[in-house]
mmCIF file of N, CA and C in Angstrom:
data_model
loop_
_atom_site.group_PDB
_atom_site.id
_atom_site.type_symbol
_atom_site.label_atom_id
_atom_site.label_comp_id
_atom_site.label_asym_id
_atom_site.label_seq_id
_atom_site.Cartn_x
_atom_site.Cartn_y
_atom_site.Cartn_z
ATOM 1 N N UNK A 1 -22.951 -33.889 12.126
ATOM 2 C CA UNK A 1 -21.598 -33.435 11.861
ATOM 3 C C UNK A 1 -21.519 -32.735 10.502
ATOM 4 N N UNK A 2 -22.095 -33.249 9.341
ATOM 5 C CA UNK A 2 -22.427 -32.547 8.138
ATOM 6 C C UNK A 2 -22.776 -31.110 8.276
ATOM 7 N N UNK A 3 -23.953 -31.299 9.021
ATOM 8 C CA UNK A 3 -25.271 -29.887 8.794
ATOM 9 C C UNK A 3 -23.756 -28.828 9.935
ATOM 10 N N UNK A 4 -23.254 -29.433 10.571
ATOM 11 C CA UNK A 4 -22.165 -28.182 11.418
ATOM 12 C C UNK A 4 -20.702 -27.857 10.484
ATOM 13 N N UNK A 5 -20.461 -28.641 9.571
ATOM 14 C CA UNK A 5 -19.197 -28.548 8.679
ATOM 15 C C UNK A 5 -20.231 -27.277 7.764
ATOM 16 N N UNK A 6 -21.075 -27.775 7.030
ATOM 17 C CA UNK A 6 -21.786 -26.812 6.282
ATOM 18 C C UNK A 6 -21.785 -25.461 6.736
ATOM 19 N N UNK A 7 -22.634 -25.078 7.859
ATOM 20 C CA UNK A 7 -22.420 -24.400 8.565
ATOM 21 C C UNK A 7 -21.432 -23.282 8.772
ATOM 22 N N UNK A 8 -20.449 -23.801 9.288
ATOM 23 C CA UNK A 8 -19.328 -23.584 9.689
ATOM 24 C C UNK A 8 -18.395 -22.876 8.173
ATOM 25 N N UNK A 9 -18.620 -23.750 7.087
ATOM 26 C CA UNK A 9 -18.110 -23.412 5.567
ATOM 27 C C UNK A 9 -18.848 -21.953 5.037
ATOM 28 N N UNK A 10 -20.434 -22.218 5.246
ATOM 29 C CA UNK A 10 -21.614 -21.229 4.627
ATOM 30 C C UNK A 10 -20.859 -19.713 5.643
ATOM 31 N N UNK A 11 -20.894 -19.698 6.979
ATOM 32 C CA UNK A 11 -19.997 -19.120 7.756
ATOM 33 C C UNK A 11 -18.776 -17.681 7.282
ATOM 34 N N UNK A 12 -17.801 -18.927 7.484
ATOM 35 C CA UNK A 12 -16.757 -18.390 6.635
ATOM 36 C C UNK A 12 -16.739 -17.856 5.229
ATOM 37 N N UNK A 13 -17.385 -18.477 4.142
ATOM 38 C CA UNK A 13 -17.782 -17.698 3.260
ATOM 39 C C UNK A 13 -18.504 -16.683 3.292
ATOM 40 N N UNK A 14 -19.186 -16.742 3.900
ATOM 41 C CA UNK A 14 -20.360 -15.133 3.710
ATOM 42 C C UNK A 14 -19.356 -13.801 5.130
ATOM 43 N N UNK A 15 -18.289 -14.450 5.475
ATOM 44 C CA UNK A 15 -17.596 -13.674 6.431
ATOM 45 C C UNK A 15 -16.355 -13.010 4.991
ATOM 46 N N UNK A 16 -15.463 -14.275 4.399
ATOM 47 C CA UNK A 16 -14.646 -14.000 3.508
ATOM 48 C C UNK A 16 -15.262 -12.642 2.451
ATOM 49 N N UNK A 17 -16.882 -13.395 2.004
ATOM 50 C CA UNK A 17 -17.342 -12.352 1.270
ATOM 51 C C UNK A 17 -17.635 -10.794 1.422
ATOM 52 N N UNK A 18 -17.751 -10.729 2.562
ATOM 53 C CA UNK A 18 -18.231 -9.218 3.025
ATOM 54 C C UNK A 18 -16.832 -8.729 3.643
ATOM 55 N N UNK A 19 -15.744 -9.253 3.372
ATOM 56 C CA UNK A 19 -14.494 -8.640 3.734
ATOM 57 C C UNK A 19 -13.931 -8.467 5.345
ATOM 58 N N UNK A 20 -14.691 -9.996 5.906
ATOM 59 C CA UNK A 20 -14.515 -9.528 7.626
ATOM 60 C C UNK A 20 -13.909 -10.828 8.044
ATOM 61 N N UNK A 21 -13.106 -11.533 6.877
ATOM 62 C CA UNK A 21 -12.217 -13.058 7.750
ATOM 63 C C UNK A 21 -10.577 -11.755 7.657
ATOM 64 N N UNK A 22 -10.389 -12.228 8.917
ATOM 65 C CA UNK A 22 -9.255 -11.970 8.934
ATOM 66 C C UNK A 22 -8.550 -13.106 9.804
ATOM 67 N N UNK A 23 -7.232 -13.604 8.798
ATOM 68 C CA UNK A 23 -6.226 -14.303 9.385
ATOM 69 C C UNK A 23 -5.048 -13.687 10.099
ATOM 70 N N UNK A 24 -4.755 -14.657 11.405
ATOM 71 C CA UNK A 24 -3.746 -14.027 12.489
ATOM 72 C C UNK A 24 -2.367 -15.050 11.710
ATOM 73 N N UNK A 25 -1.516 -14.649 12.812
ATOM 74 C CA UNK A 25 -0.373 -15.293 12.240
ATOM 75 C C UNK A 25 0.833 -14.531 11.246
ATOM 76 N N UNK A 26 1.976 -15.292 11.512
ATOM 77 C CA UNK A 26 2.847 -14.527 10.707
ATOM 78 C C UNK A 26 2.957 -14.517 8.678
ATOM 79 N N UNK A 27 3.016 -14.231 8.106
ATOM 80 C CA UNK A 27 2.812 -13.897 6.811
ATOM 81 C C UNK A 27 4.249 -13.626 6.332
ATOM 82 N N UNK A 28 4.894 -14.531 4.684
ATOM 83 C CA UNK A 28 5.810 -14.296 4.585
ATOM 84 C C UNK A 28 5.821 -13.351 3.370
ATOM 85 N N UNK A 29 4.609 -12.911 2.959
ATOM 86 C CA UNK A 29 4.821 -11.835 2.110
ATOM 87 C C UNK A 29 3.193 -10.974 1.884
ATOM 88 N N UNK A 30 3.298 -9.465 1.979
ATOM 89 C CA UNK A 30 1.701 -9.085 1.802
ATOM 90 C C UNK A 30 1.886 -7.972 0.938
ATOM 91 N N UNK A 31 0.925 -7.908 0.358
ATOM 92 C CA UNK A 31 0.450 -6.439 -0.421
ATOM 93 C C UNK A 31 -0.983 -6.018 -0.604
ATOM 94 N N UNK A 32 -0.785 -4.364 -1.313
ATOM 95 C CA UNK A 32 -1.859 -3.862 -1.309
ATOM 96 C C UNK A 32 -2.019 -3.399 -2.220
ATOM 97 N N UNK A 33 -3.087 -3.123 -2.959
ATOM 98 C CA UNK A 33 -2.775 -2.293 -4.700
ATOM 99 C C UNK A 33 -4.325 -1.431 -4.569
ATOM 100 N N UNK A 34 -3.995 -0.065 -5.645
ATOM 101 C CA UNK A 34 -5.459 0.360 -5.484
ATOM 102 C C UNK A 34 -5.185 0.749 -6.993
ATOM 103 N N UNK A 35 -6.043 0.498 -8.043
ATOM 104 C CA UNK A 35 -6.250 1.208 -9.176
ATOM 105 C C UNK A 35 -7.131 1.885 -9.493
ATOM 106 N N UNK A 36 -7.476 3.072 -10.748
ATOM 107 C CA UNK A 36 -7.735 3.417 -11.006
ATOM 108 C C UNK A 36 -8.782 4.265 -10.383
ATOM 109 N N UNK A 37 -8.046 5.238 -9.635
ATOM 110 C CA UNK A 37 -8.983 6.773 -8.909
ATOM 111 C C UNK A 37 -8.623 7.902 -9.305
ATOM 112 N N UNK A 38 -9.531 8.550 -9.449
ATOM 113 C CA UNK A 38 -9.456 10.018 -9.620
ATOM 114 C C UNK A 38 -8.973 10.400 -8.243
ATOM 115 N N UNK A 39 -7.993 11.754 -7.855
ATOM 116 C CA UNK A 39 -7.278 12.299 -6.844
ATOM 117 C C UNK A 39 -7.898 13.670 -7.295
ATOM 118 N N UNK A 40 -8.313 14.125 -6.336
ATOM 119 C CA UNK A 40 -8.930 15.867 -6.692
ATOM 120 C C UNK A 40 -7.968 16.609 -5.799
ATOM 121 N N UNK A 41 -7.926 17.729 -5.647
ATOM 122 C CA UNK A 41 -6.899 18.505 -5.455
ATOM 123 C C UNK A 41 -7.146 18.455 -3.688
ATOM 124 N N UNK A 42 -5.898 18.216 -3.698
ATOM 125 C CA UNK A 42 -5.961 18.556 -1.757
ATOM 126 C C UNK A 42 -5.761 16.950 -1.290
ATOM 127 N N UNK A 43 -6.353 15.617 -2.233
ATOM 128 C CA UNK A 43 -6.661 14.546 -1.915
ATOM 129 C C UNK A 43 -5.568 13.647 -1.905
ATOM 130 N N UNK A 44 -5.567 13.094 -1.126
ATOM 131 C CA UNK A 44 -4.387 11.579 -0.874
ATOM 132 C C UNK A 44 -4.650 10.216 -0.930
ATOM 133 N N UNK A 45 -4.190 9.005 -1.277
ATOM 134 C CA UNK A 45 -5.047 7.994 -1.585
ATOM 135 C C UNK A 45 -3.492 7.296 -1.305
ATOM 136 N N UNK A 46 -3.667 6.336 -0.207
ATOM 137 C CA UNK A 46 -2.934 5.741 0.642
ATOM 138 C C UNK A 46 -3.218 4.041 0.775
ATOM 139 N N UNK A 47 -2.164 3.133 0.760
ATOM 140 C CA UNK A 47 -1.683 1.916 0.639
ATOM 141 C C UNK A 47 -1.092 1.326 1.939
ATOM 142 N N UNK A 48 -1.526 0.793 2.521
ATOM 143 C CA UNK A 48 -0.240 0.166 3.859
ATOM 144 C C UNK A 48 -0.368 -1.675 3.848
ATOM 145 N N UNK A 49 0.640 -2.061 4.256
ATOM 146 C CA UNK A 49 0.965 -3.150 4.565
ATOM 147 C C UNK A 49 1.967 -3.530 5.216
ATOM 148 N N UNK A 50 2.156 -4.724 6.364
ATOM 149 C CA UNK A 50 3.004 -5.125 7.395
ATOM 150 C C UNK A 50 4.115 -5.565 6.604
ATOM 151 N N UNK A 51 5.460 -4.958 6.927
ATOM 152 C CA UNK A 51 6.509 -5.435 6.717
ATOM 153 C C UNK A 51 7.411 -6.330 7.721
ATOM 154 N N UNK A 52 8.051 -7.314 7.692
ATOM 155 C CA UNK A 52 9.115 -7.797 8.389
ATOM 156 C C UNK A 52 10.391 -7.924 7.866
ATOM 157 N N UNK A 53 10.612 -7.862 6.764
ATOM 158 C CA UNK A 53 11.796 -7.763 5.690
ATOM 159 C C UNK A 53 12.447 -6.649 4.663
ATOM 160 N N UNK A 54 11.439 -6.512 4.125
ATOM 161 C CA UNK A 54 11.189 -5.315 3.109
ATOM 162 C C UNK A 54 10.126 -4.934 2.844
ATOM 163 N N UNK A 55 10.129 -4.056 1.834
ATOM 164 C CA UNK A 55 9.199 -3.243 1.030
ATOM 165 C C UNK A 55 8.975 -2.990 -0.138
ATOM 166 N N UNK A 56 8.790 -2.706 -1.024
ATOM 167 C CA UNK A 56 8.715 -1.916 -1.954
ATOM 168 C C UNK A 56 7.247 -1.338 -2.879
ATOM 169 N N UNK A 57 7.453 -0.181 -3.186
ATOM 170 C CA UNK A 57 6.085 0.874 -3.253
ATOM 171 C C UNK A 57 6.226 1.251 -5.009
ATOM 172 N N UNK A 58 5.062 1.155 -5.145
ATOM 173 C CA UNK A 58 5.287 2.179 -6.807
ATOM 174 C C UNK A 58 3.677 2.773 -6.830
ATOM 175 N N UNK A 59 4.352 3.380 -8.224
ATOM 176 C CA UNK A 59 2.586 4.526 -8.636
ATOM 177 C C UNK A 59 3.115 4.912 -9.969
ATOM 178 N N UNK A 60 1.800 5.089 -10.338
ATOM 179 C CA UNK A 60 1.383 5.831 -11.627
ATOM 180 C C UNK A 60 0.484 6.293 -11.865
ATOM 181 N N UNK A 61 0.714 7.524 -12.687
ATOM 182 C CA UNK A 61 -0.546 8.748 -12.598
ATOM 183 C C UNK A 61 -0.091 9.376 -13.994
ATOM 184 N N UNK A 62 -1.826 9.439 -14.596
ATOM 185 C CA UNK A 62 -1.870 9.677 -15.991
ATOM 186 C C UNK A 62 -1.107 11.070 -16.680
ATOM 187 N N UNK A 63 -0.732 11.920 -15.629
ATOM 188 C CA UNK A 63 -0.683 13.165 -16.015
ATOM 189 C C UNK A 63 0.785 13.687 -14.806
ATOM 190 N N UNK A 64 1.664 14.471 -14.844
ATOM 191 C CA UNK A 64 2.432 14.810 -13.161
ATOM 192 C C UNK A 64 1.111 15.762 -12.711
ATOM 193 N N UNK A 65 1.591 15.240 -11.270
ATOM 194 C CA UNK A 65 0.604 16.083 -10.370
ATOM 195 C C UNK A 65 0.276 15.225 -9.060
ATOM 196 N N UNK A 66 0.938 14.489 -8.978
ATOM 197 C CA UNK A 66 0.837 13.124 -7.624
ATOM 198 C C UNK A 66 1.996 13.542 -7.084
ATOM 199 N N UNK A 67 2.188 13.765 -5.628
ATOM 200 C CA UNK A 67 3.927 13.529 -5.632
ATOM 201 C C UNK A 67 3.510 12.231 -3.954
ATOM 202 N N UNK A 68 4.449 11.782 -4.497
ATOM 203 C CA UNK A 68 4.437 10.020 -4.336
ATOM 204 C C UNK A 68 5.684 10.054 -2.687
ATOM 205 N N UNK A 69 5.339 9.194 -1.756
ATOM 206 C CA UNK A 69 6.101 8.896 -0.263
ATOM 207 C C UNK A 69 6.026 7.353 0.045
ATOM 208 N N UNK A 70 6.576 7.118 0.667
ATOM 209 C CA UNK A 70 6.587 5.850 1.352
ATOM 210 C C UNK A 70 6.569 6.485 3.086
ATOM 211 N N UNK A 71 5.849 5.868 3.802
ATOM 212 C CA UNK A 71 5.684 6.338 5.300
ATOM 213 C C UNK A 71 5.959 4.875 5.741
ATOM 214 N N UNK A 72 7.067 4.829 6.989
ATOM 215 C CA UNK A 72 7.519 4.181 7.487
ATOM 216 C C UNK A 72 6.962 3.747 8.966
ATOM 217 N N UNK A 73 6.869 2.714 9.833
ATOM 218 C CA UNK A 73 6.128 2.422 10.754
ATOM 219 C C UNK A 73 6.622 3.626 12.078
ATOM 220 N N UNK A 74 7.479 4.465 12.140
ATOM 221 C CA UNK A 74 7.860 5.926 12.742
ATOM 222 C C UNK A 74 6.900 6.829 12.457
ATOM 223 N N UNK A 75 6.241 7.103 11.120
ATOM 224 C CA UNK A 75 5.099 7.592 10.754
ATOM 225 C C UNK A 75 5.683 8.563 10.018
ATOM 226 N N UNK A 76 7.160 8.879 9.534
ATOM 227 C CA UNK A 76 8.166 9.481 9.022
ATOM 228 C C UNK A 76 7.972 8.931 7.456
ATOM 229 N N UNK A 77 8.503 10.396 6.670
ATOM 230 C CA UNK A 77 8.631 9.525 4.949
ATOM 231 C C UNK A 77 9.929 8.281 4.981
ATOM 232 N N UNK A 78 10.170 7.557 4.560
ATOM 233 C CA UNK A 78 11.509 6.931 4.945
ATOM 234 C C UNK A 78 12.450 7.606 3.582
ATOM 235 N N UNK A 79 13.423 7.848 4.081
ATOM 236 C CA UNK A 79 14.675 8.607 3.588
ATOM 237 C C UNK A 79 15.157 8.123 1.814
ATOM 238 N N UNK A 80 14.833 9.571 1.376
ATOM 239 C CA UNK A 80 14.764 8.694 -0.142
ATOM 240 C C UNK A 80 13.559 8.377 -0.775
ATOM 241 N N UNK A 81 12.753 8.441 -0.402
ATOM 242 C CA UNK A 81 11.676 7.524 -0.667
ATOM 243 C C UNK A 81 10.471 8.842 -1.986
ATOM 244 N N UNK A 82 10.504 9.334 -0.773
ATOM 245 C CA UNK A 82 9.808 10.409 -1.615
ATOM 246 C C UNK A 82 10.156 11.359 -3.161
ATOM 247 N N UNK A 83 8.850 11.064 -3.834
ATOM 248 C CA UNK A 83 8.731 11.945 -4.914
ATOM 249 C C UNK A 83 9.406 13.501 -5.209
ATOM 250 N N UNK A 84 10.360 13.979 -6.203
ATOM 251 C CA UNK A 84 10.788 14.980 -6.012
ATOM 252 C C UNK A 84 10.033 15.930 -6.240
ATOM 253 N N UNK A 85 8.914 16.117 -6.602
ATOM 254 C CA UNK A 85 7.674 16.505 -7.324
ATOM 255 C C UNK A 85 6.855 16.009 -7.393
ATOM 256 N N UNK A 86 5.636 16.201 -8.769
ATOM 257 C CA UNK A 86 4.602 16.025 -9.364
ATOM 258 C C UNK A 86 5.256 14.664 -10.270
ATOM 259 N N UNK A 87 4.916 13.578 -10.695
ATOM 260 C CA UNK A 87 5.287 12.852 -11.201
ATOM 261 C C UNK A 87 4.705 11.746 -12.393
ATOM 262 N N UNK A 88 5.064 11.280 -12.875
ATOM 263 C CA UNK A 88 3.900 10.328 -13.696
ATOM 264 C C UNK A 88 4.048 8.954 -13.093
ATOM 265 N N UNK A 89 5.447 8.664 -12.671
ATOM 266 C CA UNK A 89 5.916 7.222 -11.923
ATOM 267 C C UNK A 89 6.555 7.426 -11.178
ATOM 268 N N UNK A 90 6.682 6.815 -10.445
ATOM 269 C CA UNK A 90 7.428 6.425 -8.899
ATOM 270 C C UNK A 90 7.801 5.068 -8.296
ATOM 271 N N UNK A 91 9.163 4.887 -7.985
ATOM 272 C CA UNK A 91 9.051 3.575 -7.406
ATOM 273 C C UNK A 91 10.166 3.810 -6.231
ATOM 274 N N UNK A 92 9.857 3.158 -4.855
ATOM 275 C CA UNK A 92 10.969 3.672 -3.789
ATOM 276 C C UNK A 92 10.709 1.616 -3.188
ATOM 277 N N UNK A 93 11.782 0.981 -2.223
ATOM 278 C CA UNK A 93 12.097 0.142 -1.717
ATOM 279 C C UNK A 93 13.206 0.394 -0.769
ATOM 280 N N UNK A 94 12.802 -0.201 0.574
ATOM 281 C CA UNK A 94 13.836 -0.491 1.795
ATOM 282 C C UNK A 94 13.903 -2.127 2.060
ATOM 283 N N UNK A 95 14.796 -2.481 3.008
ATOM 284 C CA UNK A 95 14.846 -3.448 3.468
ATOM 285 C C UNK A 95 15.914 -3.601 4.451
ATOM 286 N N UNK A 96 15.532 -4.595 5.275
ATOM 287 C CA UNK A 96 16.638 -4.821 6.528
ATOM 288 C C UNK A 96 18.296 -4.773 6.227
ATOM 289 N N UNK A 97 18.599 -3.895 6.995
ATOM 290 C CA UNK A 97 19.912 -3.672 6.737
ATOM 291 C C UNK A 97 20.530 -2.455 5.705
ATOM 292 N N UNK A 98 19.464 -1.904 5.072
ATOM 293 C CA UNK A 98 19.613 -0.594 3.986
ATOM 294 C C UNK A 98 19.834 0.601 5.323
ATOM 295 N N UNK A 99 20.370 1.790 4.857
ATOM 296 C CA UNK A 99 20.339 2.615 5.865
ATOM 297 C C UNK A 99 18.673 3.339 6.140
ATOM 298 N N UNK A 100 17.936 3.108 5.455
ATOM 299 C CA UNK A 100 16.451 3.576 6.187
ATOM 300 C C UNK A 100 15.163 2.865 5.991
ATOM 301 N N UNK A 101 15.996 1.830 6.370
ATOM 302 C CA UNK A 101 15.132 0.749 7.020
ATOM 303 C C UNK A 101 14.621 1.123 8.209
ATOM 304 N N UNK A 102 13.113 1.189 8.205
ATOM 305 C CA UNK A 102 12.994 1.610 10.067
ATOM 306 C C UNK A 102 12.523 0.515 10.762
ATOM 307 N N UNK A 103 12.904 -0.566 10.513
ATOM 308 C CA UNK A 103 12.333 -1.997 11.348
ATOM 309 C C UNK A 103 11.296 -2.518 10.711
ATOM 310 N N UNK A 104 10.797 -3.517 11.492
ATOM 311 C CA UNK A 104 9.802 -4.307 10.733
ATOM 312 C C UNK A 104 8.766 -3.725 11.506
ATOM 313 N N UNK A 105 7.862 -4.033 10.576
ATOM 314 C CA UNK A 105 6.010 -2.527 11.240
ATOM 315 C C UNK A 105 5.401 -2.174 10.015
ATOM 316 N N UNK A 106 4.496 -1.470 10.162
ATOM 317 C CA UNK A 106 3.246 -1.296 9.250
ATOM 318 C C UNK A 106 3.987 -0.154 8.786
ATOM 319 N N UNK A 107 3.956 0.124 7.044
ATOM 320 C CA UNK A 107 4.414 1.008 5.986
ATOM 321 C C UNK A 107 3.353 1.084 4.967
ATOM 322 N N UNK A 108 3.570 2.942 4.557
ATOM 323 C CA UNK A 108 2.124 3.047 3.909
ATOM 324 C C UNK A 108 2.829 3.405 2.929
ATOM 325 N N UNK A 109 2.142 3.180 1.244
ATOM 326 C CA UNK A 109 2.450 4.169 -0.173
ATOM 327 C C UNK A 109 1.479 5.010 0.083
ATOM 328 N N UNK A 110 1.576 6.422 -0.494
ATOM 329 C CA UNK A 110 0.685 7.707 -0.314
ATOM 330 C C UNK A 110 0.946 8.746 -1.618
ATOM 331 N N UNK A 111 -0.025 8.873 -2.202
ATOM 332 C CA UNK A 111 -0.099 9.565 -3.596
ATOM 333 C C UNK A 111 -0.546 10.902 -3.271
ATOM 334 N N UNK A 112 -0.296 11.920 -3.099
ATOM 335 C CA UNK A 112 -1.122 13.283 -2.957
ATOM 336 C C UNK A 112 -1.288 14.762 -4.277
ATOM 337 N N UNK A 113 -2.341 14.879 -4.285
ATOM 338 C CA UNK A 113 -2.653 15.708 -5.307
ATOM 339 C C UNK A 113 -2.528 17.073 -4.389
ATOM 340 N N UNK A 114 -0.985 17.943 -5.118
ATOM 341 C CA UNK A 114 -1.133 19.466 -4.230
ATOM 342 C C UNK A 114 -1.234 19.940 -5.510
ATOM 343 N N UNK A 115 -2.339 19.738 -6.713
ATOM 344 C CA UNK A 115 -2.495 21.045 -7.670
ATOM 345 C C UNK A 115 -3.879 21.433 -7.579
ATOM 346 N N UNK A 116 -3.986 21.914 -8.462
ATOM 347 C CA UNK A 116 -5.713 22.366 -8.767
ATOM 348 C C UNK A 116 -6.716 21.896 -9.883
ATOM 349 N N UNK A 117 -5.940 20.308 -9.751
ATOM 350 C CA UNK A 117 -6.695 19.705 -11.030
ATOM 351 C C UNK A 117 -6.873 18.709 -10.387
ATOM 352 N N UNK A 118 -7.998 17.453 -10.966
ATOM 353 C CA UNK A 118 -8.153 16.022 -10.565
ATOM 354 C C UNK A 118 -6.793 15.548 -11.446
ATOM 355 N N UNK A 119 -6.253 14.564 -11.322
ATOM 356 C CA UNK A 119 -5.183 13.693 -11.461
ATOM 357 C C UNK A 119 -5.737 11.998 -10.949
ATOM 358 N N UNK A 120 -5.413 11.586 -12.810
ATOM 359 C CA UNK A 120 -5.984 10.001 -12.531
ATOM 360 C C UNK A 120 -5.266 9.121 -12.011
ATOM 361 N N UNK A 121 -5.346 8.466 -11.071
ATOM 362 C CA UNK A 121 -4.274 7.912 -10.439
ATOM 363 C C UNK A 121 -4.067 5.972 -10.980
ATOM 364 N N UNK A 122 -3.421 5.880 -11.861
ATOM 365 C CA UNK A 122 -3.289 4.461 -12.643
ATOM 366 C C UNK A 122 -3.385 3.392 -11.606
ATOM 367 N N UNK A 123 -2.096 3.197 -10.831
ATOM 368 C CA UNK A 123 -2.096 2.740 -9.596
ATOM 369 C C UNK A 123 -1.138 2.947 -8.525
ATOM 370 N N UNK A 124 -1.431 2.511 -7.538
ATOM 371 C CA UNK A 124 -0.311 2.261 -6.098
ATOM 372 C C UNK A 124 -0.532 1.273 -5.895
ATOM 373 N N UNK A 125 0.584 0.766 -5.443
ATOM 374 C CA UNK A 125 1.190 -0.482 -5.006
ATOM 375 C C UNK A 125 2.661 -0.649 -4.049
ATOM 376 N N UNK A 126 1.388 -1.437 -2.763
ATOM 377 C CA UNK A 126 2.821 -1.556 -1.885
ATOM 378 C C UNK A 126 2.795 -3.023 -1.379
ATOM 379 N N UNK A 127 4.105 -3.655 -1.367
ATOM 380 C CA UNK A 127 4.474 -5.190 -1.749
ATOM 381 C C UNK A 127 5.352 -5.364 -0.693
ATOM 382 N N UNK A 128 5.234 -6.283 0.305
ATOM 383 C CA UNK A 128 6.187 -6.474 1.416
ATOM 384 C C UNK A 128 6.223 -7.723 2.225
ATOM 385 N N UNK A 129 7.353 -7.925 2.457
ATOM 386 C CA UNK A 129 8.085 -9.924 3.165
ATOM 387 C C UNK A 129 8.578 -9.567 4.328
#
């Protein structure tokens, strides 16, 4: 019974470690964060996580030249959300019952470089219940 608990532990760890446990089930809050990338021109560098409640997305980028979205589980920017431009920060949030809320479903943050320079991208971050 030992040598199969072991097992079973050694298992799951070397599964956890290489990034392949995945837990089912409902979740009352998840996020995703990516720091510090270079964005070269043309390039997008994208965040998603399951919402059932809300959302909320941010970014920062060393220089303007990111312009920053939230994509909604429609596959649509959600209303508002998006960067008016090139930007250095950004922060957009929905939630049930706001007018563009698009239900509960998978929502991505998305940073895109439309200049002709690399642009360091500090971070994205998308946070959701």
């Amino acid at each position: 019974m030992t040598v199969r608990r072991f097992a079973a532990g050694a298992a799951l760890a070397t599964a956890a470690g290489l990034g392949l446990l995945t837990i089912s089930g409902p979740a009352f809050a998840g996020g995703i964060s990516v720091y510090n990338r270079t964005v070269h021109p043309g390039g997008e560098v994208c965040v998603g996580a399951h919402a059932d409640n809300s959302v909320y997305a941010s970014g920062n980028a060393n220089s303007p030249g990111l312009k920053f979205k939230l994509i909604g589980q429609s596959g649509l920017v959600v209303t508002g959300t998006g960067s008016p431009g090139p930007v250095t920060a950004w922060a957009a949030q929905t939630q049930s019952g706001w007018y563009n809320w698009q239900g509960a479903g998978d929502y991505t943050a998305c940073a895109k470089n439309n200049g002709t320079q690399d642009v360091f991208l500090s971070s994205l971050i998308i946070t959701t219940s």
